[in-house]
Amino acid sequence: MKLSEKLPRVLVDCTDRGFFREMTRKHRLQGLPTLALLDADGEKLDEVVGFSPDAALYAAFLRRAAETRPPSRAGDSAARALERIDRLLRESEARLREEIARVLRAELGRGRE
């Protein structure tokens, strides 16, 4: 079982103002973007509000979400998937830092000319 099957995603289009107001009221949203963990009845168990460049924050949230779900035979598979997500997030964060440093060096170098 894939992690995406264990933790279904729901994307809410906030460009529809009426729907956005309804979701804000129903789920007590405090800001955008919001990553929310809901139980089977739609009750909010946990959330991350706002964007963060800290990949570890999202990895920890996904780990809590997977641990919150009832155990299944796919538990080992889900654990491996979370480990892979953690590794990919760390690698992506490192590449992003390198790219930002490269762009900053290039831009700062232009300013000295």
mmCIF file of C-alpha atoms in Angstrom:
data_model
loop_
_atom_site.group_PDB
_atom_site.id
_atom_site.type_symbol
_atom_site.label_atom_id
_atom_site.label_comp_id
_atom_site.label_asym_id
_atom_site.label_seq_id
_atom_site.Cartn_x
_atom_site.Cartn_y
_atom_site.Cartn_z
ATOM 1 C CA MET A 1 0.000 0.000 0.000
ATOM 2 C CA LYS A 2 1.366 3.405 -0.959
ATOM 3 C CA LEU A 3 1.544 6.215 1.579
ATOM 4 C CA SER A 4 -0.890 8.181 -0.593
ATOM 5 C CA GLU A 5 -3.422 5.361 -0.145
ATOM 6 C CA LYS A 6 -2.859 5.342 3.594
ATOM 7 C CA LEU A 7 -3.167 9.134 3.843
ATOM 8 C CA PRO A 8 -5.623 10.377 1.215
ATOM 9 C CA ARG A 9 -5.121 13.981 0.116
ATOM 10 C CA VAL A 10 -7.836 16.555 -0.393
ATOM 11 C CA LEU A 11 -6.990 19.768 -2.204
ATOM 12 C CA VAL A 12 -9.334 22.681 -1.545
ATOM 13 C CA ASP A 13 -9.589 25.371 -4.225
ATOM 14 C CA CYS A 14 -9.688 28.607 -2.250
ATOM 15 C CA THR A 15 -10.470 30.747 -5.301
ATOM 16 C CA ASP A 16 -14.181 29.952 -4.792
ATOM 17 C CA ARG A 17 -14.946 32.435 -2.018
ATOM 18 C CA GLY A 18 -18.172 30.808 -0.835
ATOM 19 C CA PHE A 19 -16.588 27.385 -0.591
ATOM 20 C CA PHE A 20 -13.499 28.896 1.056
ATOM 21 C CA ARG A 21 -15.654 30.586 3.721
ATOM 22 C CA GLU A 22 -17.494 27.317 4.341
ATOM 23 C CA MET A 23 -14.229 25.355 4.726
ATOM 24 C CA THR A 24 -12.719 28.092 6.916
ATOM 25 C CA ARG A 25 -15.716 27.955 9.228
ATOM 26 C CA LYS A 26 -16.074 24.142 9.202
ATOM 27 C CA HIS A 27 -12.396 23.361 9.825
ATOM 28 C CA ARG A 28 -11.500 26.547 11.732
ATOM 29 C CA LEU A 29 -8.743 27.439 9.262
ATOM 30 C CA GLN A 30 -6.414 30.153 10.507
ATOM 31 C CA GLY A 31 -4.348 30.816 7.398
ATOM 32 C CA LEU A 32 -3.136 29.580 4.049
ATOM 33 C CA PRO A 33 -1.714 27.226 3.197
ATOM 34 C CA THR A 34 -3.023 24.814 5.822
ATOM 35 C CA LEU A 35 -2.041 21.165 5.957
ATOM 36 C CA ALA A 36 -4.636 19.404 8.125
ATOM 37 C CA LEU A 37 -4.923 15.867 9.440
ATOM 38 C CA LEU A 38 -8.571 14.830 9.734
ATOM 39 C CA ASP A 39 -9.961 11.622 11.166
ATOM 40 C CA ALA A 40 -12.502 9.451 9.330
ATOM 41 C CA ASP A 41 -15.313 11.666 10.660
ATOM 42 C CA GLY A 42 -13.690 14.857 9.386
ATOM 43 C CA GLU A 43 -12.541 16.048 12.815
ATOM 44 C CA LYS A 44 -9.218 17.910 12.813
ATOM 45 C CA LEU A 45 -6.488 16.040 14.694
ATOM 46 C CA ASP A 46 -3.481 18.169 13.772
ATOM 47 C CA GLU A 47 -2.484 20.964 11.416
ATOM 48 C CA VAL A 48 0.390 22.988 10.032
ATOM 49 C CA VAL A 49 -0.553 26.575 9.144
ATOM 50 C CA GLY A 50 1.460 28.659 6.712
ATOM 51 C CA PHE A 51 4.367 27.873 4.438
ATOM 52 C CA SER A 52 7.657 26.772 5.903
ATOM 53 C CA PRO A 53 10.883 26.077 4.016
ATOM 54 C CA ASP A 54 11.683 23.571 6.789
ATOM 55 C CA ALA A 55 11.162 20.188 5.136
ATOM 56 C CA ALA A 56 11.547 18.457 8.507
ATOM 57 C CA LEU A 57 8.323 20.123 9.688
ATOM 58 C CA TYR A 58 6.356 18.433 6.907
ATOM 59 C CA ALA A 59 8.130 15.103 7.383
ATOM 60 C CA ALA A 60 7.248 15.147 11.100
ATOM 61 C CA PHE A 61 3.638 16.020 10.275
ATOM 62 C CA LEU A 62 3.403 13.126 7.793
ATOM 63 C CA ARG A 63 4.974 10.791 10.332
ATOM 64 C CA ARG A 64 2.400 11.815 12.974
ATOM 65 C CA ALA A 65 -0.358 11.387 10.400
ATOM 66 C CA ALA A 66 0.789 7.874 9.506
ATOM 67 C CA GLU A 67 1.076 6.954 13.187
ATOM 68 C CA THR A 68 -2.433 8.282 13.836
ATOM 69 C CA ARG A 69 -3.975 6.013 11.213
ATOM 70 C CA PRO A 70 -5.055 2.554 12.386
ATOM 71 C CA PRO A 71 -2.336 -0.092 11.992
ATOM 72 C CA SER A 72 -2.504 -2.202 8.857
ATOM 73 C CA ARG A 73 -0.556 -4.975 7.206
ATOM 74 C CA ALA A 74 1.127 -2.236 5.207
ATOM 75 C CA GLY A 75 2.730 -0.756 8.331
ATOM 76 C CA ASP A 76 6.222 -1.787 7.268
ATOM 77 C CA SER A 77 5.619 -0.429 3.792
ATOM 78 C CA ALA A 78 4.364 2.871 5.224
ATOM 79 C CA ALA A 79 7.419 3.117 7.484
ATOM 80 C CA ARG A 80 9.698 2.581 4.481
ATOM 81 C CA ALA A 81 7.745 5.189 2.536
ATOM 82 C CA LEU A 82 8.146 7.703 5.372
ATOM 83 C CA GLU A 83 11.874 7.017 5.528
ATOM 84 C CA ARG A 84 12.082 7.620 1.786
ATOM 85 C CA ILE A 85 10.073 10.843 2.109
ATOM 86 C CA ASP A 86 12.404 12.019 4.899
ATOM 87 C CA ARG A 87 15.453 11.277 2.721
ATOM 88 C CA LEU A 88 13.949 12.985 -0.331
ATOM 89 C CA LEU A 89 13.028 16.048 1.725
ATOM 90 C CA ARG A 90 16.559 16.309 3.135
ATOM 91 C CA GLU A 91 18.068 15.938 -0.342
ATOM 92 C CA SER A 92 15.649 18.489 -1.804
ATOM 93 C CA GLU A 93 16.365 20.941 0.995
ATOM 94 C CA ALA A 94 20.126 20.589 0.416
ATOM 95 C CA ARG A 95 19.722 21.120 -3.347
ATOM 96 C CA LEU A 96 17.504 24.152 -2.724
ATOM 97 C CA ARG A 97 20.090 25.695 -0.384
ATOM 98 C CA GLU A 98 22.818 25.109 -2.986
ATOM 99 C CA GLU A 99 20.713 26.674 -5.745
ATOM 100 C CA ILE A 100 19.829 29.702 -3.594
ATOM 101 C CA ALA A 101 23.517 30.184 -2.744
ATOM 102 C CA ARG A 102 24.447 29.918 -6.444
ATOM 103 C CA VAL A 103 21.819 32.487 -7.469
ATOM 104 C CA LEU A 104 22.822 34.866 -4.674
ATOM 105 C CA ARG A 105 26.503 34.605 -5.592
ATOM 106 C CA ALA A 106 25.674 35.315 -9.238
ATOM 107 C CA GLU A 107 23.434 38.277 -8.397
ATOM 108 C CA LEU A 108 25.822 39.757 -5.833
ATOM 109 C CA GLY A 109 28.685 39.350 -8.295
ATOM 110 C CA ARG A 110 26.751 41.366 -10.890
ATOM 111 C CA GLY A 111 26.252 44.212 -8.438
ATOM 112 C CA ARG A 112 30.002 44.657 -8.060
ATOM 113 C CA GLU A 113 30.618 45.129 -11.784
#
